[in-house]
Amino acid sequence: MNSYPPIRMLIDGAWIEAPGQPVINPASGLAIGTVPHAQAHHLDAALAAAAKGFATWRRTAPAERARVMLRAVALVRERVEEIAHDITLEQGKPLAQSRAEILRGCDLIEWDATEARRLYGRIVPAEPGMRHTVIREPVGVVAAFTPWNFPLSSPARKVGGALAAGCAIILKASEETPAGAMHLAQAFLDAGLPPGAFNLVFGDPAFISQHLITHPVIRLVTFTGSTAVGKHLAALAGAHMKPVIMELGGHAPVIICEDADPRAAALASVKAKLNNAGQVCVAPTRFFVHAAIHDEFVAAFGELGANVKLGDGMAADSDIGPVANARRLHSLKQLTDDAVSKGARLLCGGAPRDGHGFYFPFTILADVPAHALAMHEEPFGPLCLVTRVHSLDEAIAQANSLPFGLAGYAFTESARNARRLGDELEVGNLAINHFVSAVSETPFGGVKDSGYGREGGTEGLECYTHAKSISHLTA
Ligand code: NAD
């Protein structure tokens, strides 16, 4: 099975074709399809449809909204093999990871769907005859922008939150990996979502974001992608007084304390970094390892890293696939060469594979100096940077030294260390002794240049609502 579906846009419940740009398979570097580009009239049609869809969907009872959403999720689960195949073709990750991404996306939507039934307001105590009530209302039509690294689960986060809260959504998914979002939209259509409640478009990102964000129908902007683009979109939204949810870049520190088991930490680190070949905003990247266990950690890390199998995502034995596009390949090579030229020690990997496709091996650098570019720029690929530290103070100071603050990780058996890490690391999500930075039930998002607003958890759902206070004097 090597077919790739025709990519279309969904506007007002109808699939729309238009000329566009090729979709490239990163395993071969060859075109596998075409993604349409929305013109102004498509976007205006999507805005009108979303306004109409919102009017219907906001008045649909939460229990019924949940039923429609759960039906859509059930359809995605039934179609997991077909969707995983298309995601691996367009994005490159191994099939098992594509399946895992789809199921994670399903879980996110399921949680939102069922939690929406508990979007309670509150009644505030007041003087006799007065009643203050606070209710949560859907914010309106949402403009959502998702990147190429998670073609289904990134859209799922935004679609789940928006629809659960009673909003309508116009999703501009990635032109580089459009099939995941298209399958998601198809499942909602098949599940009976009112036309216009979920519209899907593709095209020139700058043109679409400018058109949508400045339009009065749009009441909230949510973006996942780079900090540079996020700042631009947040400024645009700010000029039009629209709230934003920004899930931006990270450069996650991993602090390995002297009381941790170095081999177990190395094993867990390699496994975590395999996910999406490190093209994840929460990917563990800067490893600050206590001098007492540094050499043992580095020996195990290097050995395990050298055994990571790089190959076509369609092959059952590939641990990581190609990176998603040529931009990543060049950037990873440049960051690696720069670090080595400044004194870093290459433990494994280091150079793109010759031939077709965008293949970059699992790469570990030790003794990376603080002024290496990779220590500041998010590598967004299978690149790990190890630094020796002599105290927890030093590790925390280095971890906090960047403008990013998305995920952080630590390995320690000490309650005192764990408390300090929880209190002092400047991140939105911290995982201790494992690498799962967020689950559906907990909020996910960053601090500092990694963004603001949350997805997931009750905090995430609330971002798609506003609080209305009703004060009623009855006597
Ligand atoms: P990029 O900055 O060119 O694009 C990032 C994303 O923003 C893409 O999805 C792109 O389509 C979109 N985009 C760009 N300009 C836009 C605009 N004017 N309006 C709306 N959307 C726009 O970077 P890239 O080469 O695609 O990815 C590289 C960097 O992006 C990575 O190093 C990483 O920092 C970041 N990134 C982060 C995430 C994440 O999950 N937070 C995901 C993908 C990429």
Short mmCIF file of C-alpha atoms and ligand atoms in Angstrom, two decimals:
data_model
loop_
_atom_site.label_atom_id
_atom_site.label_comp_id
_atom_site.label_asym_id
_atom_site.label_seq_id
_atom_site.Cartn_x
_atom_site.Cartn_y
_atom_site.Cartn_z
CA MET A 1 0.00 0.00 0.00
CA ASN A 2 1.85 3.10 -1.19
CA SER A 3 -1.01 5.35 -2.18
CA TYR A 4 -1.38 8.81 -0.69
CA PRO A 5 -4.83 10.41 -0.56
CA PRO A 6 -5.84 13.41 -2.66
CA ILE A 7 -5.60 16.37 -0.29
CA ARG A 8 -8.58 18.74 -0.13
CA MET A 9 -9.86 21.54 2.06
CA LEU A 10 -13.04 21.21 4.08
CA ILE A 11 -15.26 24.27 3.94
CA ASP A 12 -18.85 24.27 5.18
CA GLY A 13 -18.98 20.47 5.18
CA ALA A 14 -17.79 20.11 1.55
CA TRP A 15 -14.40 18.94 0.28
CA ILE A 16 -12.79 21.56 -1.98
CA GLU A 17 -10.02 21.14 -4.54
CA ALA A 18 -7.64 23.89 -5.68
CA PRO A 19 -4.18 24.15 -7.24
CA GLY A 20 -1.34 24.18 -4.74
CA GLN A 21 2.11 22.80 -3.97
CA PRO A 22 3.65 19.31 -3.91
CA VAL A 23 3.79 17.18 -0.76
CA ILE A 24 7.22 15.56 -0.40
CA ASN A 25 7.98 12.16 1.11
CA PRO A 26 11.06 12.80 3.32
CA ALA A 27 12.17 9.19 2.89
CA SER A 28 12.67 9.68 -0.84
CA GLY A 29 12.66 13.43 -1.39
CA LEU A 30 10.00 12.82 -4.07
CA ALA A 31 6.52 14.29 -4.47
CA ILE A 32 3.65 12.04 -3.37
CA GLY A 33 0.75 14.43 -3.85
CA THR A 34 -0.43 18.01 -3.99
CA VAL A 35 -1.83 20.20 -1.25
CA PRO A 36 -4.34 22.88 -2.31
CA HIS A 37 -3.81 26.57 -1.58
CA ALA A 38 -6.72 28.62 -0.26
CA GLN A 39 -7.45 31.92 -1.98
CA ALA A 40 -9.24 34.83 -0.30
CA HIS A 41 -12.64 33.61 -1.46
CA HIS A 42 -12.01 30.19 0.14
CA LEU A 43 -11.10 31.84 3.43
CA ASP A 44 -14.15 34.12 3.31
CA ALA A 45 -16.32 31.06 2.69
CA ALA A 46 -14.68 29.28 5.64
CA LEU A 47 -15.25 32.33 7.88
CA ALA A 48 -18.92 32.54 6.91
CA ALA A 49 -19.33 28.78 7.41
CA ALA A 50 -17.60 28.90 10.79
CA ALA A 51 -19.83 31.76 11.98
CA LYS A 52 -22.87 29.70 11.01
CA GLY A 53 -21.37 26.51 12.46
CA PHE A 54 -20.67 28.29 15.73
CA ALA A 55 -24.28 29.46 16.01
CA THR A 56 -25.42 25.82 15.79
CA TRP A 57 -22.66 24.14 17.76
CA ARG A 58 -22.69 26.49 20.75
CA ARG A 59 -26.36 25.68 21.23
CA THR A 60 -25.78 21.94 21.04
CA ALA A 61 -25.97 20.39 24.51
CA PRO A 62 -22.55 19.42 25.92
CA ALA A 63 -23.65 15.78 26.16
CA GLU A 64 -24.54 15.75 22.48
CA ARG A 65 -21.32 17.53 21.58
CA ALA A 66 -19.45 14.85 23.48
CA ARG A 67 -21.32 12.10 21.62
CA VAL A 68 -20.39 13.55 18.20
CA MET A 69 -16.76 14.00 19.25
CA LEU A 70 -16.52 10.47 20.65
CA ARG A 71 -18.01 9.08 17.42
CA ALA A 72 -15.32 10.94 15.46
CA VAL A 73 -12.62 9.52 17.72
CA ALA A 74 -14.01 6.00 17.30
CA LEU A 75 -13.75 6.44 13.51
CA VAL A 76 -10.16 7.64 13.77
CA ARG A 77 -9.35 4.57 15.87
CA GLU A 78 -10.97 2.29 13.25
CA ARG A 79 -8.87 3.96 10.55
CA VAL A 80 -5.60 3.99 12.46
CA GLU A 81 -3.67 1.80 9.99
CA GLU A 82 -4.63 3.85 6.95
CA ILE A 83 -3.90 7.15 8.72
CA ALA A 84 -0.60 5.92 10.17
CA HIS A 85 0.50 4.90 6.69
CA ASP A 86 -0.23 8.37 5.30
CA ILE A 87 1.49 10.13 8.21
CA THR A 88 4.64 8.03 7.79
CA LEU A 89 4.64 8.77 4.06
CA GLU A 90 4.35 12.53 4.52
CA GLN A 91 6.28 13.03 7.75
CA GLY A 92 8.80 10.19 7.88
CA LYS A 93 8.43 8.77 11.40
CA PRO A 94 8.27 4.97 11.86
CA LEU A 95 4.79 3.47 11.51
CA ALA A 96 4.63 2.48 15.19
CA GLN A 97 5.20 6.13 16.15
CA SER A 98 2.53 7.29 13.69
CA ARG A 99 0.07 4.86 15.29
CA ALA A 100 1.05 6.09 18.75
CA GLU A 101 0.57 9.70 17.67
CA ILE A 102 -2.92 8.96 16.34
CA LEU A 103 -3.97 7.18 19.53
CA ARG A 104 -2.58 10.03 21.61
CA GLY A 105 -4.64 12.45 19.50
CA CYS A 106 -7.72 10.31 20.12
CA ASP A 107 -7.07 10.36 23.84
CA LEU A 108 -6.76 14.16 23.84
CA ILE A 109 -10.09 14.61 22.08
CA GLU A 110 -11.82 12.02 24.28
CA TRP A 111 -10.75 13.83 27.39
CA ASP A 112 -11.88 17.22 26.06
CA ALA A 113 -15.20 15.78 24.89
CA THR A 114 -16.09 14.30 28.24
CA GLU A 115 -14.64 17.11 30.32
CA ALA A 116 -16.78 19.68 28.47
CA ARG A 117 -19.76 18.27 30.36
CA ARG A 118 -18.08 19.59 33.51
CA LEU A 119 -17.32 23.13 32.35
CA TYR A 120 -19.00 24.40 35.50
CA GLY A 121 -19.46 28.00 36.47
CA ARG A 122 -19.94 29.09 40.09
CA ILE A 123 -22.27 31.00 42.34
CA VAL A 124 -20.55 33.57 44.50
CA PRO A 125 -21.91 34.36 48.00
CA ALA A 126 -23.50 37.82 48.15
CA GLU A 127 -25.83 39.97 50.24
CA PRO A 128 -29.51 38.87 50.51
CA GLY A 129 -31.41 39.30 47.26
CA MET A 130 -28.25 39.45 45.18
CA ARG A 131 -26.87 36.54 43.21
CA HIS A 132 -23.52 36.63 41.40
CA THR A 133 -23.17 33.84 38.88
CA VAL A 134 -20.09 33.13 36.80
CA ILE A 135 -20.61 31.09 33.64
CA ARG A 136 -18.17 29.83 31.00
CA GLU A 137 -19.07 30.66 27.40
CA PRO A 138 -17.35 29.46 24.22
CA VAL A 139 -15.10 32.21 22.99
CA GLY A 140 -16.30 32.03 19.37
CA VAL A 141 -14.66 31.04 16.10
CA VAL A 142 -11.06 29.91 16.54
CA ALA A 143 -8.25 30.27 13.97
CA ALA A 144 -5.77 27.43 14.55
CA PHE A 145 -2.34 26.90 13.00
CA THR A 146 -0.51 23.59 13.38
CA PRO A 147 2.99 22.48 12.31
CA TRP A 148 4.39 19.53 10.39
CA ASN A 149 5.84 17.47 13.24
CA PHE A 150 2.56 15.98 14.54
CA PRO A 151 0.14 15.91 11.60
CA LEU A 152 -2.76 14.51 13.65
CA SER A 153 -2.15 15.03 17.35
CA SER A 154 -1.29 18.72 17.06
CA PRO A 155 -4.58 19.45 15.23
CA ALA A 156 -6.34 17.12 17.72
CA ARG A 157 -5.28 19.30 20.65
CA LYS A 158 -6.81 22.40 19.10
CA VAL A 159 -9.87 20.82 17.52
CA GLY A 160 -10.64 18.90 20.74
CA GLY A 161 -10.40 21.97 22.97
CA ALA A 162 -12.32 24.26 20.63
CA LEU A 163 -15.18 21.90 19.80
CA ALA A 164 -15.55 20.66 23.36
CA ALA A 165 -15.97 24.23 24.60
CA GLY A 166 -18.63 24.90 21.93
CA CYS A 167 -16.44 26.93 19.56
CA ALA A 168 -16.18 26.51 15.80
CA ILE A 169 -12.71 26.22 14.28
CA ILE A 170 -10.86 27.05 11.09
CA LEU A 171 -7.70 24.96 11.08
CA LYS A 172 -4.77 25.79 8.84
CA ALA A 173 -2.77 22.63 9.14
CA SER A 174 0.72 22.10 7.75
CA GLU A 175 1.12 22.10 3.98
CA GLU A 176 4.06 19.73 4.41
CA THR A 177 2.06 17.06 6.27
CA PRO A 178 -1.60 17.67 5.40
CA ALA A 179 -3.10 14.15 5.42
CA GLY A 180 -3.30 13.74 9.21
CA ALA A 181 -5.53 16.80 9.59
CA MET A 182 -7.59 15.76 6.59
CA HIS A 183 -8.31 12.34 8.11
CA LEU A 184 -9.31 14.05 11.36
CA ALA A 185 -11.69 16.39 9.54
CA GLN A 186 -13.18 13.46 7.61
CA ALA A 187 -13.88 11.60 10.84
CA PHE A 188 -15.73 14.61 12.29
CA LEU A 189 -17.71 14.99 9.07
CA ASP A 190 -18.66 11.30 9.16
CA ALA A 191 -19.55 11.57 12.85
CA GLY A 192 -22.22 14.18 12.10
CA LEU A 193 -20.56 17.43 13.18
CA PRO A 194 -22.66 20.35 11.86
CA PRO A 195 -21.21 21.79 8.62
CA GLY A 196 -18.94 24.75 9.28
CA ALA A 197 -18.08 23.84 12.88
CA PHE A 198 -14.72 22.47 11.66
CA ASN A 199 -13.16 23.89 8.51
CA LEU A 200 -9.76 22.88 7.19
CA VAL A 201 -7.62 25.01 4.88
CA PHE A 202 -4.08 25.00 3.52
CA GLY A 203 -2.01 27.52 1.60
CA ASP A 204 0.45 30.35 2.07
CA PRO A 205 0.76 30.54 5.90
CA ALA A 206 1.44 34.30 6.03
CA PHE A 207 -1.46 35.10 3.72
CA ILE A 208 -3.89 32.86 5.61
CA SER A 209 -2.90 34.04 9.08
CA GLN A 210 -3.13 37.69 8.04
CA HIS A 211 -6.56 37.16 6.48
CA LEU A 212 -8.04 35.13 9.32
CA ILE A 213 -6.57 36.84 12.37
CA THR A 214 -7.62 40.31 11.24
CA HIS A 215 -11.17 39.19 10.40
CA PRO A 216 -13.87 40.10 12.94
CA VAL A 217 -15.37 36.58 12.92
CA ILE A 218 -12.21 35.17 14.54
CA ARG A 219 -12.24 35.51 18.34
CA LEU A 220 -9.19 33.41 19.36
CA VAL A 221 -5.91 32.46 17.73
CA THR A 222 -4.03 29.29 18.61
CA PHE A 223 -0.64 28.49 17.12
CA THR A 224 1.94 25.74 17.51
CA GLY A 225 5.30 26.36 15.88
CA SER A 226 8.43 28.45 16.14
CA THR A 227 8.87 31.32 18.60
CA ALA A 228 9.62 33.76 15.77
CA VAL A 229 6.35 33.07 13.98
CA GLY A 230 4.48 32.93 17.29
CA LYS A 231 5.62 36.42 18.22
CA HIS A 232 4.51 37.72 14.84
CA LEU A 233 1.05 36.13 15.14
CA ALA A 234 0.63 37.22 18.77
CA ALA A 235 1.40 40.81 17.74
CA LEU A 236 -1.12 40.63 14.92
CA ALA A 237 -3.76 39.20 17.25
CA GLY A 238 -2.91 41.82 19.86
CA ALA A 239 -3.46 44.61 17.37
CA HIS A 240 -6.98 43.25 16.93
CA MET A 241 -7.50 42.58 20.65
CA LYS A 242 -7.79 38.81 20.27
CA PRO A 243 -6.58 36.30 22.83
CA VAL A 244 -3.98 33.75 21.77
CA ILE A 245 -2.71 30.34 22.82
CA MET A 246 0.95 30.02 21.84
CA GLU A 247 2.74 26.66 21.97
CA LEU A 248 6.22 27.59 20.78
CA GLY A 249 9.74 26.24 20.73
CA GLY A 250 11.62 24.65 23.60
CA HIS A 251 15.13 23.49 24.36
CA ALA A 252 14.46 21.02 27.12
CA PRO A 253 17.07 20.50 29.83
CA VAL A 254 17.59 17.09 31.43
CA ILE A 255 19.25 17.28 34.84
CA ILE A 256 20.81 14.02 35.94
CA CYS A 257 21.69 14.23 39.61
CA GLU A 258 24.54 12.39 41.29
CA ASP A 259 22.14 9.99 43.04
CA ALA A 260 20.53 8.83 39.74
CA ASP A 261 21.28 5.52 38.03
CA PRO A 262 23.37 6.66 35.02
CA ARG A 263 22.63 3.65 32.81
CA ALA A 264 18.88 3.73 33.44
CA ALA A 265 18.86 7.48 32.75
CA ALA A 266 20.81 6.93 29.50
CA LEU A 267 18.40 4.22 28.36
CA ALA A 268 15.33 6.34 29.10
CA SER A 269 16.94 9.34 27.38
CA VAL A 270 17.64 7.49 24.15
CA LYS A 271 14.10 6.07 24.07
CA ALA A 272 12.61 9.51 24.63
CA LYS A 273 14.74 11.14 21.95
CA LEU A 274 13.67 8.55 19.35
CA ASN A 275 10.19 10.03 19.41
CA ASN A 276 9.68 11.83 16.10
CA ALA A 277 13.49 11.78 15.64
CA GLY A 278 13.71 14.57 18.21
CA GLN A 279 11.47 16.89 16.17
CA VAL A 280 9.36 17.68 19.20
CA CYS A 281 9.12 20.92 21.13
CA VAL A 282 9.55 18.94 24.38
CA ALA A 283 12.42 16.74 23.11
CA PRO A 284 15.14 16.22 25.74
CA THR A 285 18.15 18.09 24.37
CA ARG A 286 20.53 19.65 26.90
CA PHE A 287 21.79 16.99 29.32
CA PHE A 288 23.39 18.39 32.48
CA VAL A 289 25.02 15.45 34.18
CA HIS A 290 26.65 15.51 37.61
CA ALA A 291 30.41 14.93 37.45
CA ALA A 292 30.13 11.96 39.86
CA ILE A 293 28.26 9.87 37.27
CA HIS A 294 29.04 11.79 34.09
CA ASP A 295 31.51 9.33 32.55
CA GLU A 296 29.32 6.32 33.21
CA PHE A 297 26.31 8.11 31.75
CA VAL A 298 28.24 9.23 28.65
CA ALA A 299 29.61 5.72 28.02
CA ALA A 300 26.13 4.18 28.18
CA PHE A 301 24.49 7.01 26.23
CA GLY A 302 27.08 6.82 23.43
CA GLU A 303 26.81 3.04 23.16
CA LEU A 304 22.99 3.05 23.07
CA GLY A 305 22.92 6.01 20.67
CA ALA A 306 25.27 4.31 18.22
CA ASN A 307 22.85 1.37 18.03
CA VAL A 308 19.83 3.47 17.02
CA LYS A 309 18.72 2.27 13.61
CA LEU A 310 18.02 5.00 11.06
CA GLY A 311 15.80 3.94 8.17
CA ASP A 312 12.62 4.36 6.17
CA GLY A 313 9.66 4.77 8.51
CA MET A 314 7.87 2.02 6.57
CA ALA A 315 10.51 -0.54 7.64
CA ALA A 316 9.58 -2.39 10.82
CA ASP A 317 13.09 -2.22 12.28
CA SER A 318 13.67 1.54 11.95
CA ASP A 319 14.06 3.30 15.30
CA ILE A 320 14.00 6.72 13.69
CA GLY A 321 12.99 7.77 10.21
CA PRO A 322 14.23 10.67 8.10
CA VAL A 323 13.77 14.20 9.42
CA ALA A 324 10.71 15.86 7.97
CA ASN A 325 12.30 18.26 5.49
CA ALA A 326 15.56 19.47 3.97
CA ARG A 327 15.59 22.53 6.29
CA ARG A 328 16.06 20.31 9.32
CA LEU A 329 18.82 18.30 7.65
CA HIS A 330 20.87 21.41 6.90
CA SER A 331 20.25 22.94 10.29
CA LEU A 332 21.29 19.77 12.17
CA LYS A 333 24.49 19.48 10.15
CA GLN A 334 25.33 23.13 10.74
CA LEU A 335 24.69 22.91 14.51
CA THR A 336 26.75 19.72 14.83
CA ASP A 337 29.70 21.07 12.84
CA ASP A 338 29.66 24.30 14.82
CA ALA A 339 29.70 22.45 18.18
CA VAL A 340 32.54 20.15 17.08
CA SER A 341 34.56 23.12 15.78
CA LYS A 342 34.19 24.67 19.25
CA GLY A 343 35.49 21.59 21.06
CA ALA A 344 32.50 19.23 21.50
CA ARG A 345 33.23 15.50 21.35
CA LEU A 346 31.16 13.46 18.88
CA LEU A 347 29.98 10.19 20.48
CA CYS A 348 27.86 8.97 17.55
CA GLY A 349 26.23 10.16 14.33
CA GLY A 350 27.08 13.64 13.15
CA ALA A 351 26.55 13.75 9.38
CA PRO A 352 23.58 13.30 7.01
CA ARG A 353 23.39 10.00 5.16
CA ASP A 354 24.31 10.16 1.47
CA GLY A 355 21.68 9.42 -1.14
CA HIS A 356 18.02 10.23 -1.41
CA GLY A 357 15.79 11.33 1.47
CA PHE A 358 16.45 13.52 4.50
CA TYR A 359 18.31 11.12 6.80
CA PHE A 360 20.21 12.38 9.83
CA PRO A 361 21.50 9.83 12.36
CA PHE A 362 21.04 9.81 16.12
CA THR A 363 23.78 12.17 17.24
CA ILE A 364 25.30 12.72 20.67
CA LEU A 365 27.85 15.39 21.54
CA ALA A 366 29.67 15.49 24.88
CA ASP A 367 31.66 18.33 26.50
CA VAL A 368 29.58 20.82 24.56
CA PRO A 369 30.73 24.36 25.34
CA ALA A 370 28.09 26.84 26.41
CA HIS A 371 28.83 29.07 23.42
CA ALA A 372 28.06 26.37 20.83
CA LEU A 373 25.08 27.46 18.71
CA ALA A 374 23.21 24.24 19.47
CA MET A 375 23.14 25.15 23.16
CA HIS A 376 21.02 28.20 22.28
CA GLU A 377 19.10 27.30 19.11
CA GLU A 378 16.53 24.54 19.28
CA PRO A 379 18.04 21.70 17.21
CA PHE A 380 14.62 20.12 16.55
CA GLY A 381 16.09 16.80 15.50
CA PRO A 382 17.99 13.76 16.85
CA LEU A 383 20.76 15.81 18.46
CA CYS A 384 21.69 15.39 22.18
CA LEU A 385 24.12 17.74 23.97
CA VAL A 386 25.85 16.57 27.14
CA THR A 387 27.51 18.90 29.65
CA ARG A 388 29.26 18.01 32.92
CA VAL A 389 28.08 19.94 36.00
CA HIS A 390 29.32 19.93 39.59
CA SER A 391 26.21 20.85 41.55
CA LEU A 392 22.46 21.14 41.32
CA ASP A 393 22.81 24.92 41.55
CA GLU A 394 24.97 24.92 38.44
CA ALA A 395 22.59 22.58 36.58
CA ILE A 396 19.52 24.69 37.39
CA ALA A 397 21.31 27.91 36.46
CA GLN A 398 22.33 26.48 33.08
CA ALA A 399 18.90 24.97 32.47
CA ASN A 400 17.27 28.36 33.13
CA SER A 401 19.81 30.34 31.11
CA LEU A 402 17.86 30.28 27.83
CA PRO A 403 14.80 32.34 26.91
CA PHE A 404 12.87 29.05 26.38
CA GLY A 405 10.84 27.37 29.13
CA LEU A 406 8.65 24.57 27.84
CA ALA A 407 9.53 21.11 29.17
CA GLY A 408 12.23 20.07 31.64
CA TYR A 409 13.30 16.66 32.93
CA ALA A 410 15.29 15.42 35.86
CA PHE A 411 16.55 12.15 37.30
CA THR A 412 16.97 11.92 41.05
CA GLU A 413 15.95 9.76 44.00
CA SER A 414 16.32 12.65 46.43
CA ALA A 415 13.11 14.32 47.65
CA ARG A 416 15.08 17.46 48.40
CA ASN A 417 16.45 17.67 44.85
CA ALA A 418 13.00 16.95 43.41
CA ARG A 419 11.44 19.75 45.45
CA ARG A 420 14.13 22.21 44.41
CA LEU A 421 13.75 21.25 40.75
CA GLY A 422 9.98 21.68 40.99
CA ASP A 423 10.38 25.09 42.59
CA GLU A 424 13.27 26.47 40.57
CA LEU A 425 13.15 25.20 36.99
CA GLU A 426 11.58 27.82 34.69
CA VAL A 427 9.40 25.50 32.60
CA GLY A 428 5.72 24.85 32.02
CA ASN A 429 6.07 21.06 32.31
CA LEU A 430 8.50 19.10 34.44
CA ALA A 431 8.85 15.31 34.47
CA ILE A 432 11.00 13.63 37.15
CA ASN A 433 12.44 10.16 36.53
CA HIS A 434 10.59 9.76 33.22
CA PHE A 435 9.94 11.62 29.97
CA VAL A 436 6.18 12.08 29.65
CA SER A 437 5.80 15.81 30.02
CA ALA A 438 2.01 16.03 29.77
CA VAL A 439 -1.06 13.80 29.57
CA SER A 440 -4.58 14.70 28.44
CA GLU A 441 -5.67 15.52 31.96
CA THR A 442 -2.85 17.98 32.68
CA PRO A 443 -2.11 21.40 31.17
CA PHE A 444 0.62 21.64 28.58
CA GLY A 445 2.41 24.85 27.62
CA GLY A 446 5.38 27.09 28.20
CA VAL A 447 6.75 30.11 30.00
CA LYS A 448 9.06 32.84 28.68
CA ASP A 449 9.66 32.57 24.89
CA SER A 450 8.00 29.14 24.80
CA GLY A 451 4.60 30.82 24.83
CA TYR A 452 1.51 31.20 26.97
CA GLY A 453 -1.93 29.70 27.27
CA ARG A 454 -2.37 25.99 27.91
CA GLU A 455 -3.66 22.97 26.01
CA GLY A 456 -5.04 19.95 27.82
CA GLY A 457 -6.37 19.74 31.36
CA THR A 458 -9.15 21.93 32.65
CA GLU A 459 -6.80 24.89 32.16
CA GLY A 460 -6.60 24.13 28.44
CA LEU A 461 -10.33 23.86 28.00
CA GLU A 462 -10.87 27.14 29.81
CA CYS A 463 -8.64 28.89 27.26
CA TYR A 464 -11.41 28.30 24.70
CA THR A 465 -13.96 30.03 26.91
CA HIS A 466 -14.44 33.36 28.55
CA ALA A 467 -15.93 33.90 31.96
CA LYS A 468 -19.16 35.88 32.06
CA SER A 469 -20.30 37.26 35.39
CA ILE A 470 -24.04 37.78 35.86
CA SER A 471 -25.11 39.80 38.85
CA HIS A 472 -28.84 39.53 39.59
CA LEU A 473 -30.74 41.54 42.19
CA THR A 474 -33.96 39.70 42.91
CA ALA A 475 -35.42 41.62 45.83
P1 NAD B 1 9.10 28.11 10.57
O1 NAD B 1 9.36 29.14 11.59
O2 NAD B 1 9.29 28.46 9.13
O3 NAD B 1 7.58 27.58 10.67
C1 NAD B 1 7.04 27.07 11.86
C2 NAD B 1 5.55 26.83 11.60
O4 NAD B 1 4.90 28.07 11.44
C3 NAD B 1 5.24 26.07 10.32
O5 NAD B 1 4.18 25.17 10.60
C4 NAD B 1 4.81 27.14 9.32
O6 NAD B 1 3.87 26.67 8.37
C5 NAD B 1 4.16 28.14 10.23
N1 NAD B 1 4.22 29.51 9.76
C6 NAD B 1 5.30 30.16 9.27
N2 NAD B 1 4.99 31.44 8.99
C7 NAD B 1 3.67 31.60 9.33
C8 NAD B 1 2.77 32.70 9.30
N3 NAD B 1 3.15 33.93 8.88
N4 NAD B 1 1.51 32.49 9.72
C9 NAD B 1 1.11 31.28 10.17
N5 NAD B 1 1.91 30.21 10.23
C10 NAD B 1 3.18 30.37 9.82
O7 NAD B 1 9.97 26.88 10.95
P2 NAD B 1 10.10 25.41 10.37
O8 NAD B 1 11.34 25.31 9.54
O9 NAD B 1 8.84 24.90 9.77
O10 NAD B 1 10.33 24.65 11.74
C11 NAD B 1 11.53 24.91 12.43
C12 NAD B 1 11.32 25.44 13.79
O11 NAD B 1 9.96 25.61 14.13
C13 NAD B 1 11.86 24.45 14.79
O12 NAD B 1 13.21 24.68 15.03
C14 NAD B 1 11.02 24.66 15.98
O13 NAD B 1 11.57 25.67 16.80
C15 NAD B 1 9.73 25.22 15.46
N6 NAD B 1 8.64 24.25 15.51
C16 NAD B 1 8.05 24.08 16.70
C17 NAD B 1 7.02 23.17 16.81
C18 NAD B 1 6.34 22.97 18.12
O14 NAD B 1 5.74 21.93 18.32
N7 NAD B 1 6.36 23.93 19.03
C19 NAD B 1 6.61 22.45 15.71
C20 NAD B 1 7.25 22.66 14.48
C21 NAD B 1 8.26 23.58 14.39
#
